[in-house]
mmCIF file of C-alpha atoms and ligand atoms in Angstrom:
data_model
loop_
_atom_site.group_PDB
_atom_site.id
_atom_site.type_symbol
_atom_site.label_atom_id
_atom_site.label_comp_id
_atom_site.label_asym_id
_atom_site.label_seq_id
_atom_site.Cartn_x
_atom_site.Cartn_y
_atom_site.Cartn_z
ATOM 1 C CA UNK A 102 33.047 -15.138 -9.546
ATOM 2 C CA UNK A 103 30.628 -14.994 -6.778
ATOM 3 C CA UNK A 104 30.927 -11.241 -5.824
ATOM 4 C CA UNK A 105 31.468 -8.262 -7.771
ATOM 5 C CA UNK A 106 31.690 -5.353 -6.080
ATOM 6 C CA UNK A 107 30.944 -1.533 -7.977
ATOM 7 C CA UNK A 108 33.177 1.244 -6.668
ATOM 8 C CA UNK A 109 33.143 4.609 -8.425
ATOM 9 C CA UNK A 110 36.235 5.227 -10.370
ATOM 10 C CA UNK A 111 36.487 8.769 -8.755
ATOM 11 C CA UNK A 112 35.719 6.799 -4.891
ATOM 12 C CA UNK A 113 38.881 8.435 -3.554
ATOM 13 C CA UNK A 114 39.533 5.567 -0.505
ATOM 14 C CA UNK A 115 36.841 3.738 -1.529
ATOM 15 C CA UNK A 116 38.814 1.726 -4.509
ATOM 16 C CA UNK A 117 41.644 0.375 -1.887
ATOM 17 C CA UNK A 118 38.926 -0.559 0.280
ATOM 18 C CA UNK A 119 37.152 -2.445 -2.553
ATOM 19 C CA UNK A 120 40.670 -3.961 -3.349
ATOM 20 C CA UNK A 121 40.218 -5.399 0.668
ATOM 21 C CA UNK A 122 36.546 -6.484 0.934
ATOM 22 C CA UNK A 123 36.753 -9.882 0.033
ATOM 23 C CA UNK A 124 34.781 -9.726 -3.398
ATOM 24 C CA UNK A 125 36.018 -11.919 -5.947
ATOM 25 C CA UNK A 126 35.869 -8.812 -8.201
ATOM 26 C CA UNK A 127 35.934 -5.085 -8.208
ATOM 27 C CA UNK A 128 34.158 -3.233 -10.509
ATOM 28 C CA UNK A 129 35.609 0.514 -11.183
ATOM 29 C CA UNK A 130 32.916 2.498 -12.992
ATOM 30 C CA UNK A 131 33.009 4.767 -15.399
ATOM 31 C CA UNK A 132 29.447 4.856 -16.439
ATOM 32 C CA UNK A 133 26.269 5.607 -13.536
ATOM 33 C CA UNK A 134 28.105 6.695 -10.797
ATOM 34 C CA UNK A 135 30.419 9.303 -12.660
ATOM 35 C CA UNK A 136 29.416 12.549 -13.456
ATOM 36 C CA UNK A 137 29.498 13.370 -17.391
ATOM 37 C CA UNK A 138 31.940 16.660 -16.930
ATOM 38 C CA UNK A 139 34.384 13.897 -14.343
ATOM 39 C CA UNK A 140 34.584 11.290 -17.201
ATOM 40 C CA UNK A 141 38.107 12.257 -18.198
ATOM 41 C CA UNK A 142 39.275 12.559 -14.758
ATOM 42 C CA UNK A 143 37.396 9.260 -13.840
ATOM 43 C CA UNK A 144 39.361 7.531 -16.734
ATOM 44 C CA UNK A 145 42.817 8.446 -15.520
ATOM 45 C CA UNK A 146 41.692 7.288 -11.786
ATOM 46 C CA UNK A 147 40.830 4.242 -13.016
ATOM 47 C CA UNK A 148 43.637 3.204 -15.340
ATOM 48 C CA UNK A 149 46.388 4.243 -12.318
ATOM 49 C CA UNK A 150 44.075 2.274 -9.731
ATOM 50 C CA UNK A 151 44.109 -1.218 -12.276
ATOM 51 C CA UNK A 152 48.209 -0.010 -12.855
ATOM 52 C CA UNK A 153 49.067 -0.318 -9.358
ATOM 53 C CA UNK A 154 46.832 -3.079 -7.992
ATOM 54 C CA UNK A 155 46.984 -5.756 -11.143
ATOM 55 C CA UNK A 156 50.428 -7.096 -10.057
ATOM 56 C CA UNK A 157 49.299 -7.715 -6.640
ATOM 57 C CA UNK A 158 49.303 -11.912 -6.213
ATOM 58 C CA UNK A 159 46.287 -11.723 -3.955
ATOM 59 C CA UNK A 160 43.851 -9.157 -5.964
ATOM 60 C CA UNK A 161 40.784 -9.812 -7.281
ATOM 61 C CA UNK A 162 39.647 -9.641 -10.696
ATOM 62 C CA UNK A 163 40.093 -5.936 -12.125
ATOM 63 C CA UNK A 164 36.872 -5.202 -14.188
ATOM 64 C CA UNK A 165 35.887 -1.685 -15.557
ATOM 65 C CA UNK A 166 32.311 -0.843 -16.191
ATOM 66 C CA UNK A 167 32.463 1.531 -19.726
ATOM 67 C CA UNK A 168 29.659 3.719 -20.633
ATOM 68 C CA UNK A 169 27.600 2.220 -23.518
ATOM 69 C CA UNK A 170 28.484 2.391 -27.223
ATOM 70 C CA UNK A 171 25.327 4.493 -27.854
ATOM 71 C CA UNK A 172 27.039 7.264 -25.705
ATOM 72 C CA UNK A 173 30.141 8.235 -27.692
ATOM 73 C CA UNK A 174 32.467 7.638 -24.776
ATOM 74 C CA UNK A 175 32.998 3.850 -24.958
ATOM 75 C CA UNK A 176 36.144 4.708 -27.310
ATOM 76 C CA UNK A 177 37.798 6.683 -24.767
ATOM 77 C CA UNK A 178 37.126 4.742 -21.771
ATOM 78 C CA UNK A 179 39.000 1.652 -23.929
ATOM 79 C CA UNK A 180 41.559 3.923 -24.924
ATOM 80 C CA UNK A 181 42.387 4.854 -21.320
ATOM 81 C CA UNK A 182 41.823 1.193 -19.312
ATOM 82 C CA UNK A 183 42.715 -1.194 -21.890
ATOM 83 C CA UNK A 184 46.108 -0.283 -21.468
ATOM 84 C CA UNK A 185 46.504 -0.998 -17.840
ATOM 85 C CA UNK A 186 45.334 -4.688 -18.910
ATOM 86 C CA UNK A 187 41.935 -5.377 -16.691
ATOM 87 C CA UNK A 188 40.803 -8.844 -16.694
ATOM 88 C CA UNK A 189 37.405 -7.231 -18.090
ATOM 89 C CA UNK A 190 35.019 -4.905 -18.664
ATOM 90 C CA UNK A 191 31.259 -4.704 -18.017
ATOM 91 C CA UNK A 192 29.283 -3.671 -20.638
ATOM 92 C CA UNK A 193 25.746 -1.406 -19.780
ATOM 93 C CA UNK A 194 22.936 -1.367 -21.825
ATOM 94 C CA UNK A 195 24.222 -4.332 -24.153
ATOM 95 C CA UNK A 196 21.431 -5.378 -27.157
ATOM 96 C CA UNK A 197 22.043 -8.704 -27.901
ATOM 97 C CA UNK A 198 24.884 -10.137 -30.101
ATOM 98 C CA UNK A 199 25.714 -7.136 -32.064
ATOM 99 C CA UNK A 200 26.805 -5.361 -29.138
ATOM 100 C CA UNK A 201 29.073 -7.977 -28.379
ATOM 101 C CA UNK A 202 30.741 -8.463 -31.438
ATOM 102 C CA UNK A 203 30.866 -4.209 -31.250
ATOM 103 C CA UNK A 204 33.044 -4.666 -28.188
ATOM 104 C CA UNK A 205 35.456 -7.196 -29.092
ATOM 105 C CA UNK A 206 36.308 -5.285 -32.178
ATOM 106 C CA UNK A 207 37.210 -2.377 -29.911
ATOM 107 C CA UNK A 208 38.908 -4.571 -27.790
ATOM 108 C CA UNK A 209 40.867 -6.587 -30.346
ATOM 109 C CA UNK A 210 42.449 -3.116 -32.048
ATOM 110 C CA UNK A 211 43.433 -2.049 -28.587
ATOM 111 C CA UNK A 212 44.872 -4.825 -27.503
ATOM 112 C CA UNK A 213 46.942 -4.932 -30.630
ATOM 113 C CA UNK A 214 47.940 -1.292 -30.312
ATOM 114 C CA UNK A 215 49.469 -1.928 -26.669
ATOM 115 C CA UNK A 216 50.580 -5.524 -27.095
ATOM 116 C CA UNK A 217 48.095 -7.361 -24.563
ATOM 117 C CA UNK A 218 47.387 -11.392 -26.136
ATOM 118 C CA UNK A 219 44.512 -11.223 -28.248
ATOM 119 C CA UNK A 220 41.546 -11.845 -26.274
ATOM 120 C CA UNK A 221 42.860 -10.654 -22.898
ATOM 121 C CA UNK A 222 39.887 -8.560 -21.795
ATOM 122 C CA UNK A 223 36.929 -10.455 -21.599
ATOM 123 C CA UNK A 224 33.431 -9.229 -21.843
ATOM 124 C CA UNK A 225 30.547 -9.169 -18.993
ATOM 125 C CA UNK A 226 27.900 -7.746 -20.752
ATOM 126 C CA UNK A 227 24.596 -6.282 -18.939
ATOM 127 C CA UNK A 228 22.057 -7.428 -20.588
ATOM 128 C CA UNK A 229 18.630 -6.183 -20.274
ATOM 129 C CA UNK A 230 18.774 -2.085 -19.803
ATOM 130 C CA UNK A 231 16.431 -1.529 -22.672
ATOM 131 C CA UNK A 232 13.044 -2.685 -23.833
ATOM 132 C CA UNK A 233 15.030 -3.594 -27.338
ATOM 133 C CA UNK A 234 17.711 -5.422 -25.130
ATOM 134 C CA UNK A 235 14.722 -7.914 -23.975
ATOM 135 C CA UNK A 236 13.927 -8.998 -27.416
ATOM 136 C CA UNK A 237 17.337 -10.090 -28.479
ATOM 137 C CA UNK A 238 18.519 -11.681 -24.714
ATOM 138 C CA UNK A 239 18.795 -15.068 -27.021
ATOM 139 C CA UNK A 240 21.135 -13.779 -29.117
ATOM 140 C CA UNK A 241 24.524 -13.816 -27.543
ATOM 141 C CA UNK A 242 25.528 -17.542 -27.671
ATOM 142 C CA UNK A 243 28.597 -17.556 -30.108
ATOM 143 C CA UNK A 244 28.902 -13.455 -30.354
ATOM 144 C CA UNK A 245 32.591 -13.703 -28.927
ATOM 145 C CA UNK A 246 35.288 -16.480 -27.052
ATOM 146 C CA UNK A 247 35.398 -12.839 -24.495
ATOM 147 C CA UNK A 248 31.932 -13.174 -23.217
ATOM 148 C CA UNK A 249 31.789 -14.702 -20.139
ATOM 149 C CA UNK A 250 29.126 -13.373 -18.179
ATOM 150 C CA UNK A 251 25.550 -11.889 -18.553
ATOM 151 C CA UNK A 252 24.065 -9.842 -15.653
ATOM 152 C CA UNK A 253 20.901 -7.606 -15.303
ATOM 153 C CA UNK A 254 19.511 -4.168 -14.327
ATOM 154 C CA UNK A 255 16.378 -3.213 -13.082
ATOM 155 C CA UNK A 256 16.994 0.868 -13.180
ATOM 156 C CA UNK A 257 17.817 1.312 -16.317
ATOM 157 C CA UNK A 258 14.843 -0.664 -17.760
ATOM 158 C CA UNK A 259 12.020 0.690 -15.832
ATOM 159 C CA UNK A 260 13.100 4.471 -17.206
ATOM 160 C CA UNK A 261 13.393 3.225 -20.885
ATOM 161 C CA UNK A 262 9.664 2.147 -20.026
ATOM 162 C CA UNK A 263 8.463 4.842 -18.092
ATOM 163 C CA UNK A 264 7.415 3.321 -15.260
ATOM 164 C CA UNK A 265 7.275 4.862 -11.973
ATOM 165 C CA UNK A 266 8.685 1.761 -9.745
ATOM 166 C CA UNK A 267 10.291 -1.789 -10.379
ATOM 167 C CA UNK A 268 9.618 -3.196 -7.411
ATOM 168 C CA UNK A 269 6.131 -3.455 -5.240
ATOM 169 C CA UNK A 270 5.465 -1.925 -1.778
ATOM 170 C CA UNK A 271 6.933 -5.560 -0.300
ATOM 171 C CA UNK A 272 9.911 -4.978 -2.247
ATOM 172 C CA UNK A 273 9.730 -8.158 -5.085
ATOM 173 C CA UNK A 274 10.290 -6.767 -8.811
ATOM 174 C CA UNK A 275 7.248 -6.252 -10.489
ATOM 175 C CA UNK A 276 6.350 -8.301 -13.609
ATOM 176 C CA UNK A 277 8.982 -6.525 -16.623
ATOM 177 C CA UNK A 278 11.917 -6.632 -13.782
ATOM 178 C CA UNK A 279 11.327 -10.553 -13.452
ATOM 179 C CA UNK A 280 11.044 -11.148 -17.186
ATOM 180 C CA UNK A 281 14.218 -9.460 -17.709
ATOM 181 C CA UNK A 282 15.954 -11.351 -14.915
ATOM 182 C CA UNK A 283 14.751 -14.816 -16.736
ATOM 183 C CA UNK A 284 15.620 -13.556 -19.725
ATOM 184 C CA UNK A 285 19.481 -13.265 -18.060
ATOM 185 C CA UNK A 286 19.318 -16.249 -17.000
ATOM 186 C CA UNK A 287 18.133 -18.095 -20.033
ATOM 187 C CA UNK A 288 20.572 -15.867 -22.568
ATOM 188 C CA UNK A 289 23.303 -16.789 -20.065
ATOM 189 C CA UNK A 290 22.592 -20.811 -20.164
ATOM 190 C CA UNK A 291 22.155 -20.406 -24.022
ATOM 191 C CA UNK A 292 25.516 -18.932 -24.729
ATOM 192 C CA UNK A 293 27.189 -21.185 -21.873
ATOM 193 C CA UNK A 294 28.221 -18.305 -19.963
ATOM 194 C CA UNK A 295 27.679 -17.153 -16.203
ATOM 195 C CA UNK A 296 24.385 -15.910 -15.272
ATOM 196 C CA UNK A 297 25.242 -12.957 -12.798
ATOM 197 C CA UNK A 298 22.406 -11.290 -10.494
ATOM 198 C CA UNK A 299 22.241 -7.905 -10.190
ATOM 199 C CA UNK A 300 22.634 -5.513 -7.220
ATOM 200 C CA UNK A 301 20.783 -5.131 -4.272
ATOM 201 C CA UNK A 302 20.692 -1.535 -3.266
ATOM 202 C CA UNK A 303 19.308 -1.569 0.253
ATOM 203 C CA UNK A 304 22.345 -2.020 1.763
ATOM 204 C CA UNK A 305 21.761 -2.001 5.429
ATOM 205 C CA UNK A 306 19.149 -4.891 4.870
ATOM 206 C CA UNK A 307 21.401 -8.000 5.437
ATOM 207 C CA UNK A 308 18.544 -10.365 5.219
ATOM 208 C CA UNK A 309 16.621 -8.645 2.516
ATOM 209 C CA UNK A 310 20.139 -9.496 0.673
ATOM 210 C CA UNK A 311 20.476 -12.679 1.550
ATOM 211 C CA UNK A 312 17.486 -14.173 0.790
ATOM 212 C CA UNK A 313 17.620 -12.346 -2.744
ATOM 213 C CA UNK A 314 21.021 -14.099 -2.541
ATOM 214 C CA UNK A 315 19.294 -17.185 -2.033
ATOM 215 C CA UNK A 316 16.558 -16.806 -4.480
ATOM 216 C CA UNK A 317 19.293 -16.483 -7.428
ATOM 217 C CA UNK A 318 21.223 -19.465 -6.896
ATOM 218 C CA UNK A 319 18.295 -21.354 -6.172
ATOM 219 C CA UNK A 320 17.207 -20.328 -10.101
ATOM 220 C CA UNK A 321 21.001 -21.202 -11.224
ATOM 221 C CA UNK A 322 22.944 -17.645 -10.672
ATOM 222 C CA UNK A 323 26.443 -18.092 -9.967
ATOM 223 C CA UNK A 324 27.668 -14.684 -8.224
ATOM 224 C CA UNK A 325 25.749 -11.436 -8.001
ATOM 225 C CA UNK A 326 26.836 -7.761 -7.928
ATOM 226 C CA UNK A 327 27.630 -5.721 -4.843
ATOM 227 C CA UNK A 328 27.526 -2.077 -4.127
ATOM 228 C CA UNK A 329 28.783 -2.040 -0.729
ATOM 229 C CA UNK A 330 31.823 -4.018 0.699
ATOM 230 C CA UNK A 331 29.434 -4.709 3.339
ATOM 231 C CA UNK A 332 27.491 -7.142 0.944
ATOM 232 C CA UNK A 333 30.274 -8.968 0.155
ATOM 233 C CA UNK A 334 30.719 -11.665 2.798
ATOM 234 C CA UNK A 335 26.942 -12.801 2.238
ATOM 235 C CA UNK A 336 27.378 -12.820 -1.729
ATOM 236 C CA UNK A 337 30.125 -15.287 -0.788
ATOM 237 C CA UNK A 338 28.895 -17.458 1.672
ATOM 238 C CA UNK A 339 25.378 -17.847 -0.334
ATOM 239 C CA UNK A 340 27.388 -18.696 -3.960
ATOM 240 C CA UNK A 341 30.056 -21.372 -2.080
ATOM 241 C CA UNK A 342 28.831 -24.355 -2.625
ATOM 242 C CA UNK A 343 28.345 -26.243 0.742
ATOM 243 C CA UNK A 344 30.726 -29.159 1.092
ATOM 244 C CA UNK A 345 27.364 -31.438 1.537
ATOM 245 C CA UNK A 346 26.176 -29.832 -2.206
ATOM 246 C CA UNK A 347 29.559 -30.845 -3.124
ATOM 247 C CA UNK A 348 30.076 -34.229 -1.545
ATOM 248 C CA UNK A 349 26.725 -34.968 -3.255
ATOM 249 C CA UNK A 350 27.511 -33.925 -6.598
ATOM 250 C CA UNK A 351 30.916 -35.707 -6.339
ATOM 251 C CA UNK A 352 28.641 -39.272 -6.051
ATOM 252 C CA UNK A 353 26.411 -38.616 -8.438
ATOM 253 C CA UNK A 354 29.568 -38.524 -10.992
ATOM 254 C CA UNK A 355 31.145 -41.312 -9.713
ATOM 255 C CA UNK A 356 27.735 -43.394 -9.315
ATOM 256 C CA UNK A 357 27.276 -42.126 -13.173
ATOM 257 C CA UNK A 358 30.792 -43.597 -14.268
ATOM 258 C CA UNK A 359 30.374 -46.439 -12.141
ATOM 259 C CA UNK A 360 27.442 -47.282 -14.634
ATOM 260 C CA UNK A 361 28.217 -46.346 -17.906
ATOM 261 C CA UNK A 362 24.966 -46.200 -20.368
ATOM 262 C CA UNK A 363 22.844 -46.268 -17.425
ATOM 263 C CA UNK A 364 20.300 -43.337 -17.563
ATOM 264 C CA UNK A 365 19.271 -43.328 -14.113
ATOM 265 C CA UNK A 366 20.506 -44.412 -10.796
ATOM 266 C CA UNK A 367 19.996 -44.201 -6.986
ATOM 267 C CA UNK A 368 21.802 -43.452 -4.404
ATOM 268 C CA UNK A 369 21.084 -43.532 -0.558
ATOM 269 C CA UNK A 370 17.450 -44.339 -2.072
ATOM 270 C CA UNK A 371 17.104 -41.150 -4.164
ATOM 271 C CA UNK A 372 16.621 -41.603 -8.007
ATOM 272 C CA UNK A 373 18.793 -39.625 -10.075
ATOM 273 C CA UNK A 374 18.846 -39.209 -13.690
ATOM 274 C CA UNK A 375 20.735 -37.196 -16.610
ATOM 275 C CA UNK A 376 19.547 -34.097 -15.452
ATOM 276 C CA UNK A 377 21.191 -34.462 -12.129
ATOM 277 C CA UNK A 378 24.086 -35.717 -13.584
ATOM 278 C CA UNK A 379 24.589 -32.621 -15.846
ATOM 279 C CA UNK A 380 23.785 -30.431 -12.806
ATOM 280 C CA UNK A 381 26.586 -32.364 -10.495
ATOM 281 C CA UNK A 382 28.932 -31.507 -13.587
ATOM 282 C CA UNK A 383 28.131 -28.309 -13.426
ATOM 283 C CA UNK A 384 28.084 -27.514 -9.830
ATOM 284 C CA UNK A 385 31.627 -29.363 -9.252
ATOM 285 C CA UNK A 386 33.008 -26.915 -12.458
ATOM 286 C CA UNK A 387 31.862 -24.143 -10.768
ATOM 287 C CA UNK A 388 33.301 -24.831 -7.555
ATOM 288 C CA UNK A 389 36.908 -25.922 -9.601
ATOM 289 C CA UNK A 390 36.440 -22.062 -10.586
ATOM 290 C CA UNK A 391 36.192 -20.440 -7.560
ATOM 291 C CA UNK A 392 39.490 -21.972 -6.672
ATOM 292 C CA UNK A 393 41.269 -19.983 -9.393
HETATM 293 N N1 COA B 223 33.533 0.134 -2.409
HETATM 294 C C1 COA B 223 34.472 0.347 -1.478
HETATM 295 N N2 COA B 223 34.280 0.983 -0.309
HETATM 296 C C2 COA B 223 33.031 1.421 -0.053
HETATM 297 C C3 COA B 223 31.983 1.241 -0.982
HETATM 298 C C4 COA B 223 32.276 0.567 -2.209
HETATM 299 N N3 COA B 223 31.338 0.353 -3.139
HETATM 300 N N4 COA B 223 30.864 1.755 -0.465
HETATM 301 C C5 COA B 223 31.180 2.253 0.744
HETATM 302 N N5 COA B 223 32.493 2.065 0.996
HETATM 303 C C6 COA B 223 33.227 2.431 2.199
HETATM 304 C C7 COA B 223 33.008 3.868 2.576
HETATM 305 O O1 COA B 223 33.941 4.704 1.911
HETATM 306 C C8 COA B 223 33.191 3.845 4.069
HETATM 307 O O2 COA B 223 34.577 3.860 4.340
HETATM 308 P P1 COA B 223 35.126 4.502 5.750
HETATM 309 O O3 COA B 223 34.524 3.662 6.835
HETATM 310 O O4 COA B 223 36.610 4.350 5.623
HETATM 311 O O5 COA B 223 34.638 5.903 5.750
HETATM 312 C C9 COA B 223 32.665 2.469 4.468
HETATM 313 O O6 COA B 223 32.711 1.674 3.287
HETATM 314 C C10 COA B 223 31.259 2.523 4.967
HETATM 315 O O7 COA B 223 30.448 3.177 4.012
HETATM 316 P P2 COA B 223 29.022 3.798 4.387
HETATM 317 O O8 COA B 223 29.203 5.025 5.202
HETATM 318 O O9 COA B 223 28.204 2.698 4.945
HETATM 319 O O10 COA B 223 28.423 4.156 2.979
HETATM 320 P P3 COA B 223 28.622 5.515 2.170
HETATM 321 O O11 COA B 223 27.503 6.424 2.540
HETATM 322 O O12 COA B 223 30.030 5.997 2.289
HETATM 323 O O13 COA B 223 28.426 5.028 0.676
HETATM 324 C C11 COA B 223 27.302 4.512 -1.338
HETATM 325 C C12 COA B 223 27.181 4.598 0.187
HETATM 326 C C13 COA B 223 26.043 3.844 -1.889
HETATM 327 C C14 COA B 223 27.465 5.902 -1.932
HETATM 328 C C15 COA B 223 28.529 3.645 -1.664
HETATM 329 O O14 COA B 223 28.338 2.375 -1.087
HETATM 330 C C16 COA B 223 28.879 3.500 -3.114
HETATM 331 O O15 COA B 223 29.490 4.388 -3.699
HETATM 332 N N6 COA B 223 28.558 2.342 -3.745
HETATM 333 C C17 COA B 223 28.882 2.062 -5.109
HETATM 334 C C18 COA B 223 27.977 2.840 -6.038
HETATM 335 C C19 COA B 223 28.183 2.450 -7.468
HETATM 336 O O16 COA B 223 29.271 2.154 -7.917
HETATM 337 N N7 COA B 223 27.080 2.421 -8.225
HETATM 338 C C20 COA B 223 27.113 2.005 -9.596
HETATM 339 C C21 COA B 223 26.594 0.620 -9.761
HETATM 340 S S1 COA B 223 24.903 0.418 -9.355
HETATM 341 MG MG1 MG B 224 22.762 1.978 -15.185
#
């Protein structure tokens, strides 16, 4: 998934124009942008949005951001979603494995109770929303087969640590906002799973976005979250893989079989070694994905 676009579960218009935008996801939340006393109301929006768009052929994926399990409401946001079968939800203010293996239990009764396969609803979690969350971003390889995806806030973290900004007066995240977002990466490439970036809320600056866009698939990001369907198109552009990144990859495999045992080769007089081979692999997979 290279986009994944948040709309508010009680958007009104807003969720059919997600559905239209163009991200590879939509997001419905339950959690930040919902009001505590429209919760219950938010719920029911949600589940009859994910009932009436989930047997379109041409949706996207149907995720639903839950509140947390330290808020008390994570039980009834499964109880009213899980039946109208979203591909997955995104998990806030996730600590490490624990929280994971939380989730899934949830998940597994539910899907029992309405007759989804086991392991329907997979898990995206985000990862680093509290100071304890940084210590344990390690953690989550093997937690659950429904983890697919880590991603990162900034907001969240800088009021758990009382700071005043997370970004400086040029707009680049100060020091604790770029420790969590290596720590997403690195949690992400230890449990195998995608590393996704995390929004960009200025969203009238299209090359502010971009480059940001740029900057996290540079460090090995595969898709970053959208607030606006206005993002979208740039998300998508900057996370397909050009067809020269591609044709490349494609020789280094076939240079790689061509040569079996060899540890390094060259092509068009450019050494490349094991490294490059496992990042052709990787690059080709995640291309194979985006087809889906
Ligand atoms: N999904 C779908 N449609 C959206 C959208 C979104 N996230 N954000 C804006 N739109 C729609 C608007 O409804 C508007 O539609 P219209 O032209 O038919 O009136 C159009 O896109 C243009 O919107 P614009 O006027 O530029 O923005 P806005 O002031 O209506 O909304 C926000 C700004 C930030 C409130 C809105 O983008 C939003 O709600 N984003 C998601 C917030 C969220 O989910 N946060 C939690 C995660 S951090
Ligand atoms: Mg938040």
């Amino acid at each position: 998934m290279r986009s994944l676009l948040f709309v508010p579960a009680d958007g009104g218009k807003k969720l059919d124009k997600a559905l239209a935008s163009g991200a590879d996801a939509v997001i419905v939340d339950l959690e930040d942008s919902v009001a505590p006393e429209r919760k219950a109301a938010a719920r029911d929006i949600a589940a009859s949005f994910l009932r009436d768009a989930i047997n379109s052929a041409t949706r996207p994926r149907l995720l639903v951001r839950v509140n947390g399990l330290q808020t008390g409401l994570t039980d009834a946001d499964l109880d009213a979603v899980v039946p109208a079968r979203p591909d997955a939800i995104l998990l806030p203010k996730a600590e490490g494995s624990a929280s994971i293996i939380h989730a899934h239990a949830k998940l597994t009764a539910r899907e029992a109770i309405h007759g989804l396969d086991d392991g329907h609803v997979k898990i995206i979690a985000i990862a680093t929303e509290t100071a304890a969350a940084l210590f344990v971003a390690g953690s989550y390889a093997g937690s659950s087969q429904r983890l697919s995806g880590l991603t990162w806030g900034a907001e969240d973290l800088s009021a758990d640590l009382g700071a005043e900004a997370n970004r400086d007066t040029d707009g680049n995240f100060l020091d604790p906002y770029r420790l969590a977002r290596a720590l997403c990466l690195a949690g992400a490439a230890a449990a195998r799973v995608d590393a996704i970036d995390t929004v960009y809320v200025d969203f009238r600056n299209d090359a502010g976005l971009r480059r940001e866009c740029e900057d996290a698939r540079r460090d090995g990001f595969t898709g970053k979250m959208a607030i606006h369907p206005a993002q979208v198109a740039a998300i998508n552009d900057v996370f397909t893989p050009t067809p020269q990144a591609l044709a490349t990859a494609r020789a280094i495999v076939a240079a790689f079989a061509a040569a079996p045992g060899a540890g390094t080769i060259g092509i068009n007089g450019v050494m490349y070694d094991r490294p490059h081979l496992a990042r052709a692999m990787r690059l080709l997979k995640q291309a194979e994905e985006q087809q889906d």
